[in-house]
CSV table of C-alpha atoms in Angstrom, one decimal:
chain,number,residue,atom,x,y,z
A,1,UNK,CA,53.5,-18.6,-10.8
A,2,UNK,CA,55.2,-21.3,-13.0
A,3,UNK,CA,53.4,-20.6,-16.7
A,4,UNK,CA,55.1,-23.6,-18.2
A,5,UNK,CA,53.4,-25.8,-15.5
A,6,UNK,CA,49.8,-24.0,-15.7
A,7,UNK,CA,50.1,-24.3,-19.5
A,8,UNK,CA,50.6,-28.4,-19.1
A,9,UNK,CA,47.4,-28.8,-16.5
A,10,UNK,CA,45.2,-26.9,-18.9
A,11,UNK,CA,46.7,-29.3,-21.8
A,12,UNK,CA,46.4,-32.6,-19.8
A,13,UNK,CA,42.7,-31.1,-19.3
A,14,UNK,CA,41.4,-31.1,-22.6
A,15,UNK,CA,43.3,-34.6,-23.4
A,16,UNK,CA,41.2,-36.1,-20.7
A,17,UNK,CA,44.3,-37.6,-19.1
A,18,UNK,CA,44.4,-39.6,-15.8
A,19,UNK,CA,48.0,-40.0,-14.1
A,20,UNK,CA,50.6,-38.2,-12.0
A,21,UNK,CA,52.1,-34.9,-13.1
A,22,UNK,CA,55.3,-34.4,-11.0
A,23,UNK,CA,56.4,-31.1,-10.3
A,24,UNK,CA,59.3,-30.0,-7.8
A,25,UNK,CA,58.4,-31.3,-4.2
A,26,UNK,CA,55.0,-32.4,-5.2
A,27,UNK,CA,52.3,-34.2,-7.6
A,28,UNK,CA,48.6,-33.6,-9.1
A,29,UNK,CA,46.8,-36.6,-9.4
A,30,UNK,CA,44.3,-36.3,-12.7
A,31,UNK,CA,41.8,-38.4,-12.8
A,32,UNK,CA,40.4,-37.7,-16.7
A,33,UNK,CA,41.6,-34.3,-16.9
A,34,UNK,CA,40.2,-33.2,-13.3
A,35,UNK,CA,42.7,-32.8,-10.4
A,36,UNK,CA,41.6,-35.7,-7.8
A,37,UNK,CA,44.3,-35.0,-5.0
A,38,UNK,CA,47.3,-32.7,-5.1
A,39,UNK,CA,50.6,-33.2,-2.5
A,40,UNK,CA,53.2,-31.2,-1.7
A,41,UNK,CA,56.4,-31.9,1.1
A,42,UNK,CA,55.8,-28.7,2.3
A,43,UNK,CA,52.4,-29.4,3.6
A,44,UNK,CA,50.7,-31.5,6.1
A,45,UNK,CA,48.4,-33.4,3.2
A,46,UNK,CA,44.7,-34.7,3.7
A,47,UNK,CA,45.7,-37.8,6.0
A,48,UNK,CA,46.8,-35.6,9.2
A,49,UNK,CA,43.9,-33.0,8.3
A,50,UNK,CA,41.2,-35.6,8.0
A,51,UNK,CA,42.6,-37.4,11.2
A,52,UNK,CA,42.6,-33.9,13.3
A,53,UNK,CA,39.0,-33.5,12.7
A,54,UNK,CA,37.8,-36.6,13.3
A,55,UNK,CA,36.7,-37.7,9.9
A,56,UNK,CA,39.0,-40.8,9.5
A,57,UNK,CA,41.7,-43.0,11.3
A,58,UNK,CA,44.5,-43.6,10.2
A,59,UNK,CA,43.2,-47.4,9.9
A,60,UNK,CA,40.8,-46.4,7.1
A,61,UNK,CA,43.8,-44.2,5.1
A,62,UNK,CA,45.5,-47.2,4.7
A,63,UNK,CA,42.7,-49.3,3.3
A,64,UNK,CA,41.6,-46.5,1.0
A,65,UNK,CA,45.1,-46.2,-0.2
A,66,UNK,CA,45.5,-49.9,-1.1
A,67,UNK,CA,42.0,-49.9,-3.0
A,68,UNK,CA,39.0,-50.2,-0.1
A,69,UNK,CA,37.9,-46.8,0.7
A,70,UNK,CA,34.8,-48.6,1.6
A,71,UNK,CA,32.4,-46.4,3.8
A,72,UNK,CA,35.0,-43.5,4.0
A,73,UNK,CA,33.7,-42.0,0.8
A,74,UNK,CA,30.4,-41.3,1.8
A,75,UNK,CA,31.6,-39.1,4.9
A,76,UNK,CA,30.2,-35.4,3.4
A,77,UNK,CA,33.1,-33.7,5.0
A,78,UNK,CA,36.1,-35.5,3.3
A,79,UNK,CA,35.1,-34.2,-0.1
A,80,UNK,CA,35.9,-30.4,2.0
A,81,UNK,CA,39.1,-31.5,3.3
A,82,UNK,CA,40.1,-33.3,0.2
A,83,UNK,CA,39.4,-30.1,-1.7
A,84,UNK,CA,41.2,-27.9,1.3
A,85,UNK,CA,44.2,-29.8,0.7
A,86,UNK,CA,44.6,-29.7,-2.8
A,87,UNK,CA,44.4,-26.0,-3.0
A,88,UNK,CA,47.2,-25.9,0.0
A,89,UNK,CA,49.5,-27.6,-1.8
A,90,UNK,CA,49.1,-26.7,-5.4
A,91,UNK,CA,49.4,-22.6,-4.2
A,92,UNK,CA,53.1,-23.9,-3.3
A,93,UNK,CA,53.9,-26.5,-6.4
A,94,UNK,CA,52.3,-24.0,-8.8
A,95,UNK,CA,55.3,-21.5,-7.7
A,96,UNK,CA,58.6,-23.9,-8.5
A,97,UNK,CA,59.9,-23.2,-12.0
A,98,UNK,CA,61.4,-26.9,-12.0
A,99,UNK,CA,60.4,-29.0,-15.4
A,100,UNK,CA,57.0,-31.5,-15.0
A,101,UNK,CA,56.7,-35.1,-15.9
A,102,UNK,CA,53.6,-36.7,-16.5
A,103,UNK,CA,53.3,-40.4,-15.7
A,104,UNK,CA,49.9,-42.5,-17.0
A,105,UNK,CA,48.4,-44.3,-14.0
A,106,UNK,CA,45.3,-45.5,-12.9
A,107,UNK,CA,42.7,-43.1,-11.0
A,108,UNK,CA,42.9,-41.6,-7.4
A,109,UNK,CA,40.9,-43.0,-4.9
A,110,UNK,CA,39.5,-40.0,-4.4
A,111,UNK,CA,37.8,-39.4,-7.8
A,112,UNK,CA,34.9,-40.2,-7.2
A,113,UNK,CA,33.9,-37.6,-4.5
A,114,UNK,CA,37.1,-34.7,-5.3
A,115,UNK,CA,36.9,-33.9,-9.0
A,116,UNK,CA,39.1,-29.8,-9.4
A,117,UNK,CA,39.5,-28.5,-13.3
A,118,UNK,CA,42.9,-27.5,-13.7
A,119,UNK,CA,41.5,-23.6,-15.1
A,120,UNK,CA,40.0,-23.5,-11.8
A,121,UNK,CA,42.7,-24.6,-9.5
A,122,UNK,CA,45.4,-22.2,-11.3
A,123,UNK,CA,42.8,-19.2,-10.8
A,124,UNK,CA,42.4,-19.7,-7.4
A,125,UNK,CA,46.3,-19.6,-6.9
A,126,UNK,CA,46.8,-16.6,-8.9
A,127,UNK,CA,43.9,-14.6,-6.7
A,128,UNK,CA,46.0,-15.7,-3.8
A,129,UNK,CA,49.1,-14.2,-5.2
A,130,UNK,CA,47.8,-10.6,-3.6
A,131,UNK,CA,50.3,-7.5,-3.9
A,132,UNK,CA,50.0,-6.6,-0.5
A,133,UNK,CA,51.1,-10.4,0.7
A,134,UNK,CA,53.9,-8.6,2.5
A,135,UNK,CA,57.5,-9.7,3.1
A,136,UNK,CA,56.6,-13.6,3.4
A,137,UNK,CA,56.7,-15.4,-0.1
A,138,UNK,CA,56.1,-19.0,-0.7
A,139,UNK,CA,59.4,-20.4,-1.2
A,140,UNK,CA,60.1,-18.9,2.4
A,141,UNK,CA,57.8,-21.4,4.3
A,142,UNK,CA,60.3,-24.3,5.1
A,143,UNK,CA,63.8,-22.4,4.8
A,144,UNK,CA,63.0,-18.9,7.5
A,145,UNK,CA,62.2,-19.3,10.8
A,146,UNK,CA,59.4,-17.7,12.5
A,147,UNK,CA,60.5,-15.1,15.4
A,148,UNK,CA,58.3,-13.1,17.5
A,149,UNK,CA,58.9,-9.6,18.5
A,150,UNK,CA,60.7,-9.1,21.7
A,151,UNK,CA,58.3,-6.0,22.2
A,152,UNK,CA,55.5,-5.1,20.7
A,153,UNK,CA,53.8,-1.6,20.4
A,154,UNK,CA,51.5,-0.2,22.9
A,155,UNK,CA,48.3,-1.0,21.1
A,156,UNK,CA,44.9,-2.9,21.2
A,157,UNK,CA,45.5,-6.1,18.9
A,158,UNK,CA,42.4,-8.4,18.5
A,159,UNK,CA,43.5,-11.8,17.1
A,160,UNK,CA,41.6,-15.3,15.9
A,161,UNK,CA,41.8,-18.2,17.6
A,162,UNK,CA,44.2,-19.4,14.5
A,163,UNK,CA,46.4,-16.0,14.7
A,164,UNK,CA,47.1,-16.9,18.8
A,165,UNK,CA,47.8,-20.6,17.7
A,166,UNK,CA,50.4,-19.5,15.3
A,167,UNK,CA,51.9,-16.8,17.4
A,168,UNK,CA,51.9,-19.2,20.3
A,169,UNK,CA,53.8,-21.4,18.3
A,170,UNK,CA,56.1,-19.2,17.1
A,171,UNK,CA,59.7,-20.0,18.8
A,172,UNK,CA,62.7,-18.2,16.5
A,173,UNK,CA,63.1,-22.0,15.4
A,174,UNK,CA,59.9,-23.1,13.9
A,175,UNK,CA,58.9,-22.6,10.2
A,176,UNK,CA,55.5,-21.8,9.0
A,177,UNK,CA,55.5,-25.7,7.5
A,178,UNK,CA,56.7,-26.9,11.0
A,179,UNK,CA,54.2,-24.5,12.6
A,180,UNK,CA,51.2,-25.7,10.1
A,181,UNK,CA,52.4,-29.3,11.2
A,182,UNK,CA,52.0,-28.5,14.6
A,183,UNK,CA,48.9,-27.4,14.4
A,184,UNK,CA,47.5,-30.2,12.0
A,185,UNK,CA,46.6,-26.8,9.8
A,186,UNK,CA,47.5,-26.0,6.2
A,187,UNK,CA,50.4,-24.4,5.6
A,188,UNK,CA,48.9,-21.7,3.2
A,189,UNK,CA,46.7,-21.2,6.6
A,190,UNK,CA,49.4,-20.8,8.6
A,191,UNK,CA,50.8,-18.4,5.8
A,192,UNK,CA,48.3,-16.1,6.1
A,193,UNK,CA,48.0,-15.5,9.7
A,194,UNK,CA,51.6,-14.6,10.0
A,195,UNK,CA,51.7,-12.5,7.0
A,196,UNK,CA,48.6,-10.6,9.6
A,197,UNK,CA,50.8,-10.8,13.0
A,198,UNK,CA,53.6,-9.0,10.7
A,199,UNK,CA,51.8,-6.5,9.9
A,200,UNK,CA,50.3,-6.1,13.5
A,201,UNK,CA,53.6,-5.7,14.6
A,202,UNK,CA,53.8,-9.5,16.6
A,203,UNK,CA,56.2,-11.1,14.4
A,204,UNK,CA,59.6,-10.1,13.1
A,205,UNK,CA,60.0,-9.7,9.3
A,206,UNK,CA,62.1,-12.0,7.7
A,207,UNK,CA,65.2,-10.9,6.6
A,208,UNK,CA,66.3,-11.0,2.6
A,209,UNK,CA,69.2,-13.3,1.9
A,210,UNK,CA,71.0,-10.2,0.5
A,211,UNK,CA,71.2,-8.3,4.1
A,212,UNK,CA,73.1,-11.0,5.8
A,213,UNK,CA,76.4,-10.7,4.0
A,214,UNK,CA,75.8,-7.2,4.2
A,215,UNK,CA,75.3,-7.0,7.8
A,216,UNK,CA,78.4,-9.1,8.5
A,217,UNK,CA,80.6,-7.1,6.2
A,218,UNK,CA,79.4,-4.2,8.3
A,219,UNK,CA,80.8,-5.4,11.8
A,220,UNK,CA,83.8,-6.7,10.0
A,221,UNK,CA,85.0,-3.1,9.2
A,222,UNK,CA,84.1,-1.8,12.2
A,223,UNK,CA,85.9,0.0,14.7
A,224,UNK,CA,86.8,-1.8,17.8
A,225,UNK,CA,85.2,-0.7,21.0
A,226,UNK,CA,87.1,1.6,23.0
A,227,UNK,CA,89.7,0.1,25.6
A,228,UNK,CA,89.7,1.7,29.2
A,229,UNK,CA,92.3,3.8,31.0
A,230,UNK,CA,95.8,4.1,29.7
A,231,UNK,CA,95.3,1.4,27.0
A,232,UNK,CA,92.5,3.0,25.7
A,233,UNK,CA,94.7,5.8,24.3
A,234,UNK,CA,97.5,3.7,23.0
A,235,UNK,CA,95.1,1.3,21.2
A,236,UNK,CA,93.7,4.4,20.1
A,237,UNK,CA,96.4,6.1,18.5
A,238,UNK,CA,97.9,2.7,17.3
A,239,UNK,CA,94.4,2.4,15.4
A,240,UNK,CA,94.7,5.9,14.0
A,241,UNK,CA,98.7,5.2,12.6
A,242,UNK,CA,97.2,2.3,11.1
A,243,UNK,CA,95.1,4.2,8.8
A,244,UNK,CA,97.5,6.8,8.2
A,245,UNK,CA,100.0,4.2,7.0
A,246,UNK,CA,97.7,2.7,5.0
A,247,UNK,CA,96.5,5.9,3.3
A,248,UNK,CA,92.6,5.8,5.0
A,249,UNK,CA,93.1,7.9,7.5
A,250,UNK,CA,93.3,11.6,7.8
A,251,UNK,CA,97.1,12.3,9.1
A,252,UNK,CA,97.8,12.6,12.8
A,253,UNK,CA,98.3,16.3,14.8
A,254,UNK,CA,101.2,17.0,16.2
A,255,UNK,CA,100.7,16.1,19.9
A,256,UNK,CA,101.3,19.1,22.2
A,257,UNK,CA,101.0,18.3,26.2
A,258,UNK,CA,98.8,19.8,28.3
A,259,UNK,CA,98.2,20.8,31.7
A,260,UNK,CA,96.4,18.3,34.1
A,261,UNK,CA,94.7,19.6,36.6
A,262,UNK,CA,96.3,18.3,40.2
A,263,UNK,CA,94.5,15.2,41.7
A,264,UNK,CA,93.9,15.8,45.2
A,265,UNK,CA,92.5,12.2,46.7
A,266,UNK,CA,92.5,8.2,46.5
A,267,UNK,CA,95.4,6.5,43.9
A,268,UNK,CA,95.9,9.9,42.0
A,269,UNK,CA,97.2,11.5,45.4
A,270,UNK,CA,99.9,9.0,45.6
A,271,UNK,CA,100.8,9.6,41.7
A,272,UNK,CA,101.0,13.3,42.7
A,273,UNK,CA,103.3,12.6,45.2
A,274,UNK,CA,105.6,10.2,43.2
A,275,UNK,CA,105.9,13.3,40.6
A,276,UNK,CA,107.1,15.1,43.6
A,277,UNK,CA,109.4,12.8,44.8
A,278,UNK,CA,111.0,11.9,41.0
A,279,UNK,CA,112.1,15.8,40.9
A,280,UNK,CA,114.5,15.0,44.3
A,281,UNK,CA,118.0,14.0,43.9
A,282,UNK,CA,117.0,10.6,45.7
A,283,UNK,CA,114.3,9.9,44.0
A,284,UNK,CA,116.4,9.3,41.0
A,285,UNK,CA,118.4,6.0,42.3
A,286,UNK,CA,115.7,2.8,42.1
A,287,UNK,CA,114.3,1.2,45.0
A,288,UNK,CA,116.2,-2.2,45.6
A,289,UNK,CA,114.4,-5.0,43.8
A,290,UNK,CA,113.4,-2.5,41.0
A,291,UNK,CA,114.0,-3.7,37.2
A,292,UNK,CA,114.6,-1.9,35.0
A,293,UNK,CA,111.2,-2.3,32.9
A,294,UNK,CA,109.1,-1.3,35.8
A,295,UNK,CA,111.0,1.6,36.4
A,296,UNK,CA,110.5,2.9,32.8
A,297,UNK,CA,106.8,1.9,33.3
A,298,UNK,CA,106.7,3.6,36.8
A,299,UNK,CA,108.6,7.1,35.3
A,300,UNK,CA,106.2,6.9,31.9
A,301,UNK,CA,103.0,6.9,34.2
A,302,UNK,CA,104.5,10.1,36.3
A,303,UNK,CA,104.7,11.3,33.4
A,304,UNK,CA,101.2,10.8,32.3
A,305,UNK,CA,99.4,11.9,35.2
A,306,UNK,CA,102.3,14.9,36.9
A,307,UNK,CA,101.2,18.3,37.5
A,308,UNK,CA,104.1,21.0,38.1
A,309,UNK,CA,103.4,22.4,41.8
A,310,UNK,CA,103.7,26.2,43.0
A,311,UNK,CA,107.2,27.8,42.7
A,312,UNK,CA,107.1,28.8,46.5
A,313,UNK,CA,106.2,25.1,47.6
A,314,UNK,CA,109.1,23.5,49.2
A,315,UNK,CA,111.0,20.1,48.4
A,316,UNK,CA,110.1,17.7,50.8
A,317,UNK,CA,112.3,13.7,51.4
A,318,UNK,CA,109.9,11.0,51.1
A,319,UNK,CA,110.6,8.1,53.2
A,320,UNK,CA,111.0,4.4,51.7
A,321,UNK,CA,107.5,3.3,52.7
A,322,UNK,CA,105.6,6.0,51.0
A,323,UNK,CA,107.9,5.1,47.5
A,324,UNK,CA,107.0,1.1,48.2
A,325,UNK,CA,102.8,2.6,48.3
A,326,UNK,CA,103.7,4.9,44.8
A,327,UNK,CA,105.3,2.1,43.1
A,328,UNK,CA,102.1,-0.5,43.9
A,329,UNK,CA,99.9,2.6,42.9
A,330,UNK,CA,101.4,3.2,39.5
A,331,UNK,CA,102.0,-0.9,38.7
A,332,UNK,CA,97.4,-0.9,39.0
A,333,UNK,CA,97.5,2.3,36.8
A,334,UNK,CA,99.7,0.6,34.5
């Protein structure tokens, strides 16, 4: 809570004065030291709360505002909503640290029937101020959106009528203002319940401002997901030299071949049987129409994927077709 501002409300109490105290996004009209109205941008204000229960049109808002009131200030329960709103939105100016101005005017219309001391006004917003308020602050209401959780926990939740409005209108875009604004509710209202549907698990907790950059930063350095087949071990090992060059890796092992155990069906039986047939004199000379790059590809995946066969296992010719089938095999592998 701003103490410069609470200090200047208790002073332009005990000077009696009646004007406009601007503040931030807001003002407290003073009507001889007493707080008459109080408005805030962040909240919906007595107009759309007096229209949504039925206690004036917007016809008689008007004419009160230019000077007629007229019959509107005998209606007992504007004195409540008057009240309601005042509280709403000075629980929101009272937190802004930005510098007051006070500016003599003439009395609020509704002085006669809403008269708030300052004392009392700043007391009431400091028992609101609760410890246990949770993650959602003040300044939070008309910057974070509200998001629901995409699954909540397996238990019995009992909610008000206001809670269910709230989380109904709860869309990942909304904030509480828009939500309060909605509903024709008060934004400290609207506060409340979601601070409850937090804690019941209903609605997301707001991220800080100092986790985003974080979080980005964090899939920046990340390693890249893991290619498939033949490219996933050259990416792989062109990742690792990377980091050994640059002196944040650990240094690469020396490479020593293994066995493969033999393939015996589908594509990997024709790569079998091109390692069989690149160990025969004729295998050697390229096919006609062969370049030279795909025979360096075709010879680096028999390579790859060869197996040596049994000593006692005879040589056998391949025929031209069964080389055309081995080279289209190893060009998918590739």
């Amino acid at each position: 809570m701003s103490a410069a501002l609470a200090e200047e409300l208790q002073r332009l109490e005990e000077q009696g004065s009646t004007g406009i105290l601007r503040a931030g996004d807001g003002e407290f009209h003073l009507a001889r030291g007493a707080i008459a109205s109080v408005g805030c941008r962040r909240t919906i204000g007595l107009d759309r709360l007096a229209v949504e229960a039925g206690v004036a049109t917007d016809e008689d808002l008007r004419r009160a505002r230019a000077g007629e009131p007229g019959a509107l200030l005998r209606r007992p329960r504007l004195e409540t909503l008057a009240r309601l709103s005042a509280y709403d939105a000075a629980y929101f100016l009272l937190e802004t640290e930005a510098e007051a101005e006070f500016v003599p005017t003439e009395e609020h219309w509704l002085a006669p029937v809403c008269r708030i001391a300052p004392h009392a006004l700043v007391s009431e917003c400091a028992r609101r101020r609760r410890p246990d308020a949770g993650p959602w602050t003040a300044d939070m209401v008309s910057t974070v959106p509200v998001s629901p959780t995409h699954r909540a926990r397996r238990k019995r939740t009992v909610l008000t009528v206001g809670q269910a409005e709230v989380l109904a209108a709860a869309d990942n875009h909304r904030t509480i203002a828009d939500i309060a604004r909605e509903l024709g509710r008060t934004t400290y209202g609207c506060l409340v319940a979601v601070r409850d549907l937090t804690r019941a698990g209903l609605i997301e907790a707001p991220e800080s401002i100092d986790a985003e950059p974080e979080r980005r930063t964090r899939h920046l350095i990340a390693a890249p997901l893991p290619a498939r087949g033949r490219h996933a071990a050259r990416s792989g090992a062109g990742y690792a030299a990377a980091q050994q060059n640059s002196g944040t890796g650990p240094p690469l092992p020396r490479r020593v071949p293994s066995p493969v155990a033999p393939p015996t069906s589908g594509r990997h039986a024709l790569v079998e049987e091109a390692s069989a047939a690149a160990r025969t004199p004729d295998a050697t000379t390229p096919t006609p129409g062969t370049t030279a790059r795909a025979a360096d590809r075709n010879s680096r995946g028999a390579d790859t994927y060869s197996w040596t066969p049994p000593v006692d296992q005879p040589w056998q010719q391949v025929d031209r077709a069964l080389l055309i089938r081995i080279r289209t095999a190893l060009a998918e592998l590739a």
